[in-house]
Short mmCIF file of C-alpha atoms in Angstrom, two decimals:
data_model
loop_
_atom_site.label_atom_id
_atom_site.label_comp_id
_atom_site.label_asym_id
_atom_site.label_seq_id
_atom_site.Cartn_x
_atom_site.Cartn_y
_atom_site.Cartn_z
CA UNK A 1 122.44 -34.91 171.31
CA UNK A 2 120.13 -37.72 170.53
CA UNK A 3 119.75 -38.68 167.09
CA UNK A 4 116.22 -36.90 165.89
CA UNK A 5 115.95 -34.70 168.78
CA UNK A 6 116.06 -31.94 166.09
CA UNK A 7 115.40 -33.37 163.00
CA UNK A 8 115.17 -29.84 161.57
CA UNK A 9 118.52 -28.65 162.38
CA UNK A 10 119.96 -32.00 161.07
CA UNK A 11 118.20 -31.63 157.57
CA UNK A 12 119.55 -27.84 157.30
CA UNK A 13 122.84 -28.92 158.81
CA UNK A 14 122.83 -31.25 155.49
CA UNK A 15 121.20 -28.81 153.34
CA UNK A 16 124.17 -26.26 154.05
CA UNK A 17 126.97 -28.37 153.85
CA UNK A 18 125.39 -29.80 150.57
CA UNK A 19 125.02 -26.33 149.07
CA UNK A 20 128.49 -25.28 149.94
CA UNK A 21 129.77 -28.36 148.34
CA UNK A 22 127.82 -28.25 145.16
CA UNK A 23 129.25 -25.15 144.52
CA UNK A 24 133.02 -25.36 145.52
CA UNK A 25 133.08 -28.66 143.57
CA UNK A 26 129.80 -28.88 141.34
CA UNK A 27 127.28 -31.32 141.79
CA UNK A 28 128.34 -34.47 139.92
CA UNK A 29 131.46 -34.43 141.75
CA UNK A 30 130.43 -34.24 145.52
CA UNK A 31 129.25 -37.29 146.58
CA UNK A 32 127.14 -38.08 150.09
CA UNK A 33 131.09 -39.27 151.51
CA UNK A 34 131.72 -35.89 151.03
CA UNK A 35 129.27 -34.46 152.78
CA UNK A 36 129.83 -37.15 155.84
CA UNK A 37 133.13 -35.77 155.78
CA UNK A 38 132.43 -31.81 156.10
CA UNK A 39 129.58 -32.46 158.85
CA UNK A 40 132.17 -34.34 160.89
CA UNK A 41 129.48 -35.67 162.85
CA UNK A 42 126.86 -37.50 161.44
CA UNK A 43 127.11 -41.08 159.39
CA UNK A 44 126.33 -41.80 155.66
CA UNK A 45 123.13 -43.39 157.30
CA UNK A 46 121.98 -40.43 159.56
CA UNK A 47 122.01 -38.55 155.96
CA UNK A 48 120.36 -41.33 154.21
CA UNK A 49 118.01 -40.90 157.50
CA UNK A 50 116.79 -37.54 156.00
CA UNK A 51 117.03 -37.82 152.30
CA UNK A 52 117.05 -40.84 149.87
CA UNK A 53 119.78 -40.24 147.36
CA UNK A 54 122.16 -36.83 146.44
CA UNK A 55 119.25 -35.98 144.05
CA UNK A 56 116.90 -35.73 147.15
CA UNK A 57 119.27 -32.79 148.94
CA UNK A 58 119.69 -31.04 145.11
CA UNK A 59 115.28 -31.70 144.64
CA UNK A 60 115.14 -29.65 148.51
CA UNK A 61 117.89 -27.65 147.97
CA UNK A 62 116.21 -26.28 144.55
CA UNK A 63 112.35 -26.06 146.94
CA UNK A 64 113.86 -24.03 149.60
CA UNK A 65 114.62 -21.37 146.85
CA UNK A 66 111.58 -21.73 144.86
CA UNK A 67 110.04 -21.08 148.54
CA UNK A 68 112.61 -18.42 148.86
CA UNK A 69 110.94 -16.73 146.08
CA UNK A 70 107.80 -17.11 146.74
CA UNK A 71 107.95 -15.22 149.67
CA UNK A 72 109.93 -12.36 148.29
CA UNK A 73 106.92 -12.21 145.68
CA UNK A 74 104.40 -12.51 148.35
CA UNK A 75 105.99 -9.54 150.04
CA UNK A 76 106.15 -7.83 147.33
CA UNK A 77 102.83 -7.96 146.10
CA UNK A 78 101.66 -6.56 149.93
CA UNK A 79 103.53 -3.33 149.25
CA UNK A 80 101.39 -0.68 148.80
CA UNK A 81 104.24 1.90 147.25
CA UNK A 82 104.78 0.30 144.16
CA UNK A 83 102.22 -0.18 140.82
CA UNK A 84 101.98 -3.50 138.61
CA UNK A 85 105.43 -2.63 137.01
CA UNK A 86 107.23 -1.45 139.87
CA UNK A 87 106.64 -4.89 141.55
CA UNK A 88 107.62 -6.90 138.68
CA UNK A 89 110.77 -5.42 138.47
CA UNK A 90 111.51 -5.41 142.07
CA UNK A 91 110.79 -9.40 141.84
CA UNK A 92 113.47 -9.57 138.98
CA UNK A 93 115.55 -8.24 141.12
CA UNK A 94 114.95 -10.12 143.99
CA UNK A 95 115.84 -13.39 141.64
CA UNK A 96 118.91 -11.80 140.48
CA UNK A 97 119.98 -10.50 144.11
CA UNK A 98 119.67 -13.96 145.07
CA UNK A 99 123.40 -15.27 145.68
CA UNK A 100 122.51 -18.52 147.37
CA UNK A 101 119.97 -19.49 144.31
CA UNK A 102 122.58 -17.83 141.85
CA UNK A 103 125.17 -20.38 142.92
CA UNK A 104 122.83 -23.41 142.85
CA UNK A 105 121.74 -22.17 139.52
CA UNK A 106 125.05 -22.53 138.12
CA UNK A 107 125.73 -26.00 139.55
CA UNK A 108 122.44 -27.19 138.06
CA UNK A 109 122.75 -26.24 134.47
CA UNK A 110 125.33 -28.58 133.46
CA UNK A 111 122.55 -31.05 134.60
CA UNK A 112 119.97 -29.91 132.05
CA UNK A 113 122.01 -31.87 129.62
CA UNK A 114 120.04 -34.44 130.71
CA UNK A 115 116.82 -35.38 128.90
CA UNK A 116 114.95 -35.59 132.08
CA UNK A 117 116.47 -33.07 134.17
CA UNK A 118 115.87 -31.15 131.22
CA UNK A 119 112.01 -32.04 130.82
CA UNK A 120 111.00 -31.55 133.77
CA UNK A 121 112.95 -28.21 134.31
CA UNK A 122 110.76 -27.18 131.23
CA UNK A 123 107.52 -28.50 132.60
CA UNK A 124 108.31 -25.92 135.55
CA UNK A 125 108.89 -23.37 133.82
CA UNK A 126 105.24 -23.68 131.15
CA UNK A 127 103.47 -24.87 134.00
CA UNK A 128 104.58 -23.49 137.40
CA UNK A 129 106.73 -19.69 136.94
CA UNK A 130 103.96 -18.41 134.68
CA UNK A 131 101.80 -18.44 137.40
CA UNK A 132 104.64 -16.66 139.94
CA UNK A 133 104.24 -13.64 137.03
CA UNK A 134 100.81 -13.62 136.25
CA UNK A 135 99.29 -12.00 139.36
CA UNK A 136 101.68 -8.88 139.22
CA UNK A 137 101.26 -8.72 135.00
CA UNK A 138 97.28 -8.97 135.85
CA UNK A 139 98.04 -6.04 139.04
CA UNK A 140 99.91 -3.78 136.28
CA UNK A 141 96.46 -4.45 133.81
CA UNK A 142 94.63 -2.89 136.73
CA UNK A 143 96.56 -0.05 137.52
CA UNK A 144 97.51 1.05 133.95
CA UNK A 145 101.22 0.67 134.31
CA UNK A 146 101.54 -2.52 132.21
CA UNK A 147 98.55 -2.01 129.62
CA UNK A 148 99.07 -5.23 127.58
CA UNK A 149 96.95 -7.21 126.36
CA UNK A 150 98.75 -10.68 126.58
CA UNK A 151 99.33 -11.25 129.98
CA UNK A 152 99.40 -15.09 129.88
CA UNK A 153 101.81 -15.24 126.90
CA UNK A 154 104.00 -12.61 128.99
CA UNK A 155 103.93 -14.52 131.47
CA UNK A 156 104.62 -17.77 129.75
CA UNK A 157 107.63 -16.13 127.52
CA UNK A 158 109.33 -14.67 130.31
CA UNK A 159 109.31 -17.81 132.23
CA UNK A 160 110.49 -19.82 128.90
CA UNK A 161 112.82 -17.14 127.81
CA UNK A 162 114.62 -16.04 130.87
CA UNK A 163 115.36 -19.31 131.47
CA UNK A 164 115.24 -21.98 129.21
CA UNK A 165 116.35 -18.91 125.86
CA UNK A 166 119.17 -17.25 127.87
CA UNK A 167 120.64 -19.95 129.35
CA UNK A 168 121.56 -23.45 127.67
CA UNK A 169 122.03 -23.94 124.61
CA UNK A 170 120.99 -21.22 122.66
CA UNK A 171 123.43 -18.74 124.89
CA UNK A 172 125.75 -16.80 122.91
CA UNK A 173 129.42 -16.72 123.50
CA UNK A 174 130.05 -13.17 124.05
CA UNK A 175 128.83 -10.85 126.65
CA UNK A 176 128.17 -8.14 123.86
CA UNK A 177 125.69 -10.92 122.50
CA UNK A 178 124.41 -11.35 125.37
CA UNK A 179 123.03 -8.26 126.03
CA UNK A 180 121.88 -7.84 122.89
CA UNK A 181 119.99 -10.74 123.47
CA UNK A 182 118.34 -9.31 126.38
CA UNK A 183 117.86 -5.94 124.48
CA UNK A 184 115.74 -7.88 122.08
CA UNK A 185 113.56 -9.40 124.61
CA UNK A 186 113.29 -6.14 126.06
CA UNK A 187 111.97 -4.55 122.54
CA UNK A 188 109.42 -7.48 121.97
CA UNK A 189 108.31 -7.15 125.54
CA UNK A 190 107.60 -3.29 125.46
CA UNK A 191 105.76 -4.64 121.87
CA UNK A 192 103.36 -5.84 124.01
CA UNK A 193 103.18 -3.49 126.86
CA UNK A 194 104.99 -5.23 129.28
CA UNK A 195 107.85 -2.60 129.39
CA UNK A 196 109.19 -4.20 132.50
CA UNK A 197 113.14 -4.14 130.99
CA UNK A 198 114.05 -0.84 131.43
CA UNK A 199 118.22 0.01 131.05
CA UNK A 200 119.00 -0.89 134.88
CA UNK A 201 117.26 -3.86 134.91
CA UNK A 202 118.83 -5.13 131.02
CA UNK A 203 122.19 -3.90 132.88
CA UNK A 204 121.74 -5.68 136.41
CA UNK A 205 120.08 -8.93 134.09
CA UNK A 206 123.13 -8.93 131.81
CA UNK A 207 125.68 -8.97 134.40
CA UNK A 208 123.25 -11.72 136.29
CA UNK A 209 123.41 -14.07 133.16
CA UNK A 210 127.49 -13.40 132.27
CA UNK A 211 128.26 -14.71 135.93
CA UNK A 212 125.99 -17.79 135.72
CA UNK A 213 127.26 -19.10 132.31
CA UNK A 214 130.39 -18.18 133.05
CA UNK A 215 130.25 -20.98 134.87
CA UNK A 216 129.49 -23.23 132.16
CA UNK A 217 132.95 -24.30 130.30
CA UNK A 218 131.65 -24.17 127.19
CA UNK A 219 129.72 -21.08 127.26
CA UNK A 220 131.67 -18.87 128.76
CA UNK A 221 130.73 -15.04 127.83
CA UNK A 222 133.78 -12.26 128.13
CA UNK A 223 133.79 -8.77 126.93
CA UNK B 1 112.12 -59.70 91.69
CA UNK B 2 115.01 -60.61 93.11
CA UNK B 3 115.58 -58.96 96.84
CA UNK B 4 117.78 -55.87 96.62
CA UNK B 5 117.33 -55.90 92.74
CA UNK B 6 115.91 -52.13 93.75
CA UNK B 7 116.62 -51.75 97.60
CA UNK B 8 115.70 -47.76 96.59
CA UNK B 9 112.39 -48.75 95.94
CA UNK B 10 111.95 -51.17 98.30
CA UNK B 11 112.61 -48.60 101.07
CA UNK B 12 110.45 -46.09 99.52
CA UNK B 13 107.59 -48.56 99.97
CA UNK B 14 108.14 -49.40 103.52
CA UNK B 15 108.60 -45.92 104.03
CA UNK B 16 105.26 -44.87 102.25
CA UNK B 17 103.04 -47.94 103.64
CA UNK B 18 104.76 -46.95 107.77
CA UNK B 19 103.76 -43.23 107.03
CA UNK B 20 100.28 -44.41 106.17
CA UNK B 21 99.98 -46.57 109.12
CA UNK B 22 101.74 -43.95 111.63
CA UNK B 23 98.67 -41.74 110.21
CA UNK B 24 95.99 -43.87 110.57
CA UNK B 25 96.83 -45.91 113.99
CA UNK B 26 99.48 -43.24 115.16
CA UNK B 27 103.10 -44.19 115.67
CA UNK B 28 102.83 -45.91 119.22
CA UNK B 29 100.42 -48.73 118.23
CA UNK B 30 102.14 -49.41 114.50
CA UNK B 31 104.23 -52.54 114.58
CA UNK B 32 106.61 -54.11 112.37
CA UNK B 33 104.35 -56.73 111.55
CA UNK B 34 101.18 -53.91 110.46
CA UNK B 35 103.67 -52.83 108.42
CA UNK B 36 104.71 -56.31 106.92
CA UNK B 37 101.10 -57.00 106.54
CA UNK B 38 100.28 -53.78 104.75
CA UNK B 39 102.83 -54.09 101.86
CA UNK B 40 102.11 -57.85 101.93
CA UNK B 41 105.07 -59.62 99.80
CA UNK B 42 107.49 -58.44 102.19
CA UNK B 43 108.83 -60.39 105.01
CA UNK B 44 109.53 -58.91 108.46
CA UNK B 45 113.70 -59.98 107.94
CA UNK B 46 113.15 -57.83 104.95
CA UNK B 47 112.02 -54.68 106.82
CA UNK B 48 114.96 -54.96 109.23
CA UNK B 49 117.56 -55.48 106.30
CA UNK B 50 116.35 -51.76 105.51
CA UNK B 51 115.56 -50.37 108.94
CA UNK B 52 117.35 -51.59 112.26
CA UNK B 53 113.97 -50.30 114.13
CA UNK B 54 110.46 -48.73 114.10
CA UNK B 55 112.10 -45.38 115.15
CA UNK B 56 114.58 -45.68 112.43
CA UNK B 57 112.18 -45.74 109.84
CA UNK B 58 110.58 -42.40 111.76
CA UNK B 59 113.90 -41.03 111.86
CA UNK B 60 114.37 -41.88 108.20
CA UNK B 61 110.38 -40.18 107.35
CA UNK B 62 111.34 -36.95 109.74
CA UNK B 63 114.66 -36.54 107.45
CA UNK B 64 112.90 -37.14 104.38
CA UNK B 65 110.31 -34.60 105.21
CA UNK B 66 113.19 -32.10 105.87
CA UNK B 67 114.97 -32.68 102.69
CA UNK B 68 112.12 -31.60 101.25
CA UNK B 69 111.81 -28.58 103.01
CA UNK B 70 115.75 -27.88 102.36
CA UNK B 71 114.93 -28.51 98.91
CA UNK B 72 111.71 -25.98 99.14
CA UNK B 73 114.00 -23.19 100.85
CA UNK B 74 116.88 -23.56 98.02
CA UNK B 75 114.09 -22.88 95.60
CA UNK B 76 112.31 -20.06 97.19
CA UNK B 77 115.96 -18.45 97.42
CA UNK B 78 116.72 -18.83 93.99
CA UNK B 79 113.53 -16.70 92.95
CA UNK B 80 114.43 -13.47 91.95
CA UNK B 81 110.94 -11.83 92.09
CA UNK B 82 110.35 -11.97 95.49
CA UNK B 83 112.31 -10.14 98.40
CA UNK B 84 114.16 -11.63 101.65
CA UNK B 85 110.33 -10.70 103.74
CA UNK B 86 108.39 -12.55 100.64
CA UNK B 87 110.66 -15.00 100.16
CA UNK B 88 110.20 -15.60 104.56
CA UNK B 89 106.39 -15.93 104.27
CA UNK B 90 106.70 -17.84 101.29
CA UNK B 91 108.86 -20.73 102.76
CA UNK B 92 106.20 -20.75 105.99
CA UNK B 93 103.35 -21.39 103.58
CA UNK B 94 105.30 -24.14 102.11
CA UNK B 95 105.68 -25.81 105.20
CA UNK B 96 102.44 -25.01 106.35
CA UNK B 97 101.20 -26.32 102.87
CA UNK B 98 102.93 -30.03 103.07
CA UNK B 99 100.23 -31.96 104.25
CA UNK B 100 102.56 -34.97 104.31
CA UNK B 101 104.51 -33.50 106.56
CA UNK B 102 101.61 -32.07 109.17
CA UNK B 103 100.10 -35.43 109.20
CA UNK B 104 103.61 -37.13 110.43
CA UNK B 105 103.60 -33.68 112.87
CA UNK B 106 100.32 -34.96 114.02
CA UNK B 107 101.87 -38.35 114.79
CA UNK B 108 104.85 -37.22 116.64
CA UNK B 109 103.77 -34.63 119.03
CA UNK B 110 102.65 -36.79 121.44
CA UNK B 111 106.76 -38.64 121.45
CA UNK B 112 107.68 -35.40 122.59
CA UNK B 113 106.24 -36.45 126.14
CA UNK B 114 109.66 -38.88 126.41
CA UNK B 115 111.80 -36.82 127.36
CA UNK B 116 114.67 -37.74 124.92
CA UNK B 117 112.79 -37.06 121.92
CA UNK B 118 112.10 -33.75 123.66
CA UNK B 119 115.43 -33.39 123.98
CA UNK B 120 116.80 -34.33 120.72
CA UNK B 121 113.53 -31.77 119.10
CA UNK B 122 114.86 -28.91 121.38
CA UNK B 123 118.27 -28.97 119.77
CA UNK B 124 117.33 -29.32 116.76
CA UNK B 125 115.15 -26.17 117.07
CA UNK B 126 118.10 -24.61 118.81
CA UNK B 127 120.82 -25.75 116.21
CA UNK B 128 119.58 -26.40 112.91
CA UNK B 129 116.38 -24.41 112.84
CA UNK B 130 117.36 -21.58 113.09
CA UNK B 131 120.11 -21.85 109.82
CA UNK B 132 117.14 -23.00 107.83
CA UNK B 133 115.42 -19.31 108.34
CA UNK B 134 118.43 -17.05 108.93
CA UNK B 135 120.16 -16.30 105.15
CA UNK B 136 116.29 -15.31 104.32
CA UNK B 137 115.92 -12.93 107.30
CA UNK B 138 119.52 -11.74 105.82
CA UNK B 139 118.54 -11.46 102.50
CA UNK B 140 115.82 -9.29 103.33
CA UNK B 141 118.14 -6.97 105.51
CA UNK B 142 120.36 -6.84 102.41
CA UNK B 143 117.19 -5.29 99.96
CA UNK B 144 115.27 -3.26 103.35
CA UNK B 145 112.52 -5.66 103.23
CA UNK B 146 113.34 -6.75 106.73
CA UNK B 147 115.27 -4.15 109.04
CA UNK B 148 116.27 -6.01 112.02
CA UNK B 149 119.28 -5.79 114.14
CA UNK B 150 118.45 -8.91 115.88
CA UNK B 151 118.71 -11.28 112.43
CA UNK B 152 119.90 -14.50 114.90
CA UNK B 153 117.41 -13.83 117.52
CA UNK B 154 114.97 -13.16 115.14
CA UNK B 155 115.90 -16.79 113.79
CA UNK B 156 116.13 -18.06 116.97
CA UNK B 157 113.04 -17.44 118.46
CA UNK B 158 110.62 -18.69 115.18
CA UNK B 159 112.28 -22.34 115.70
CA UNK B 160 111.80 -22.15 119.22
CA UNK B 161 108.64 -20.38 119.48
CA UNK B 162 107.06 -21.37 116.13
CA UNK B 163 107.68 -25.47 117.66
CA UNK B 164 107.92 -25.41 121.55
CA UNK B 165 105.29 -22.73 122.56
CA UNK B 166 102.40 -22.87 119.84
CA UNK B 167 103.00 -26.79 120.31
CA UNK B 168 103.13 -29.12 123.38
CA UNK B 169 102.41 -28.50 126.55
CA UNK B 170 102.02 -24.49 126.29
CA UNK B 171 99.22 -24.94 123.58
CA UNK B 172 96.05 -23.31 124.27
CA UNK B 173 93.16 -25.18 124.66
CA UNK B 174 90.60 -23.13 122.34
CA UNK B 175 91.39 -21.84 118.82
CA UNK B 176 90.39 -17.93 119.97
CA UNK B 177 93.36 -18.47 122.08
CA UNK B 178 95.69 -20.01 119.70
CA UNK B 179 94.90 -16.92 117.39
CA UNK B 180 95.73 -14.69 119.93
CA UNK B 181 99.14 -16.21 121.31
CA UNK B 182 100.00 -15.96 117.16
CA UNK B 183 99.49 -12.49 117.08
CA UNK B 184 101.07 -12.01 119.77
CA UNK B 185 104.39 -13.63 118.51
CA UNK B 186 103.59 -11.18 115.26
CA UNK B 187 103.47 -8.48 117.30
CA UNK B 188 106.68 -9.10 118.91
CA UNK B 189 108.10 -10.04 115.94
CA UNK B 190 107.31 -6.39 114.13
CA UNK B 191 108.89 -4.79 116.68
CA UNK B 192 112.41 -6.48 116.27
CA UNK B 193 111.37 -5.95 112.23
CA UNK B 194 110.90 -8.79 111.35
CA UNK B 195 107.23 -8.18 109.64
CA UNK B 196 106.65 -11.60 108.49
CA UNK B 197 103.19 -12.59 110.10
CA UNK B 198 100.90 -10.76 107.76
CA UNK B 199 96.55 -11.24 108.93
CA UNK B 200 96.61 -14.00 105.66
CA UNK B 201 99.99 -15.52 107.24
CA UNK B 202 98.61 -15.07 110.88
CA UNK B 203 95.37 -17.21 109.51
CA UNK B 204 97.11 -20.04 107.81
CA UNK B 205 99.30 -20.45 110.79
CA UNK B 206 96.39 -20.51 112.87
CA UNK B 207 94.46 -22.69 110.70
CA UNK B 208 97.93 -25.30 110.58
CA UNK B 209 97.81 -25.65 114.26
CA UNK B 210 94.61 -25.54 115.07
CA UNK B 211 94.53 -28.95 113.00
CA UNK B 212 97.80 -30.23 114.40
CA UNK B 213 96.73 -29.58 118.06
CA UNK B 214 93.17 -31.19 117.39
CA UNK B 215 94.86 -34.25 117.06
CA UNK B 216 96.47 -34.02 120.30
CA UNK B 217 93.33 -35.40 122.57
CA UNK B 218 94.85 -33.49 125.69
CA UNK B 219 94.57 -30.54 123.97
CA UNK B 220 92.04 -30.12 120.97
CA UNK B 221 91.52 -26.41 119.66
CA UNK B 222 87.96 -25.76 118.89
CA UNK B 223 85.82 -22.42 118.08
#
């Protein structure tokens, strides 16, 4: 097959192998050799070809799911069987049923240790996921079903709190705390009539959050 | 007088004429030699005996600023007319009353755009914050005055919230909207019971950023 003939199949070729390695052995340890050496057929320069350094395939890796998303929410949003509330939770869900972006999600936390991983994951998540939430919070406004009357600092707090508050640093050792963590975000989010935590999704969102920092040495939750 | 006769005072004066300067030209565009020329029988070899750098004499103005409001806490707990919920409001109108301290606030928000100060602000606000507030939200568990079950989160979530999300990036860009996103943290915040943000608490805190954002040109509250 000449080189390029597909360029498309080549960069998912990568993409895959690059995503399987990331998570068997994390993403500081895989190198592009690595990678070279589970495609079998393509050189270190054929990958170079298609992406500039490891932190290219990790930058697409982490867009293909954010695109991922996007299109579950975009679906979503076209149903016409659910109401404001129903949608939002269906999205969480979505996230959470997400294995692919689960396992990516626990390869990249380790990297927020980094000051600029870490700002610019932050940036994302005041700047970009509010507005993935704020259509549906606004659609729940309209139909009654999520009556609040903060919508923007909903969205904003469950972008920074699902993510940046439940994860990293601040996450508690135990699963116990855990979900008591989530319980409390649950309470201050029915405060404001966002009631979108009911107890399935504080179950399914506990178990989602135990398996991703178990993954993190030294956070690891247990009952 | 000899050089190191008083090194105390010495330092205090650097410290004093650099906090001036930080003020007045902001922190970026203060040199060593402003400062040198400020105090004027000081020479620059002088300043670095006491401080290796320009950010060490921050540093040493950021600690300084928090020994005080240690020292403010350990008196506010030692009061015995006020409960754990009065004692809470009491130490945020402390901080909220040291001008000192909002004018060096002023200075530094814009450092949190590097992403290692970021970094280094976010745990602090993750790890020593939240000790500062949480034997006063115990307290007040302890005489009823503040029910909560979620005393941690509760302490938690001010450092974070109270710092990252009415500051930086997530800061609204007219006062009417600053007010808001504070009652909606009180809102949230009554329903975990933790009652703290009374309307005159709700208005001071309002009126304390208002004044810290204005100085941030990106972002500059107005009515």
């Amino acid at each position: 097959m000449a080189r390029n003939a597909h360029p498309e199949v080549t960069e998912r070729r990568i993409l895959e192998a690059a995503r399987e390695l990331f998570t068997e052995k994390g993403y500081e340890k895989t190198s592009i050799q690595n990678i070279v050496d589970r495609l079998g057929n393509l050189s270190k320069g054929a990958i170079y070809h298609h992406f500039t350094s490891k932190e290219a395939i990790l930058d697409k890796l982490n867009d293909t799911d954010w695109d991922y998303s996007q299109a579950a929410r975009d679906r979503i949003m076209a149903r016409t069987d659910l109401n404001g509330l129903e949608k939002m939770r269906e999205l969480f869900k979505v996230t959470i049923d997400n294995k692919d972006h689960r396992k990516l999600n626990e390869v990249t936390i380790p990297l927020l240790d980094d000051p600029t991983t870490l700002a610019s994951s932050l940036n994302f998540w005041a700047a970009e996921l509010p507005k993935h939430w704020l259509p549906i919070i606004e659609e729940g406004m309209r139909d009654g079903s999520i009556p609040t009357e903060y919508p923007q600092e909903a969205a904003e707090l469950i972008s920074l709190l699902a993510n940046y508050w439940l994860l990293t640093r601040f996450c508690p050792p135990t699963r116990a705390e855990l979900r008591h963590r989530i319980q409390c975000l649950a309470t201050m989010l029915n405060a404001i009539n966002v009631p979108v935590f009911d107890d399935e999704l504080i179950r399914q969102t506990c178990d989602f959050y135990a398996q991703l920092n178990a993954q993190n040495p030294e956070q690891t939750p247990h009952d």
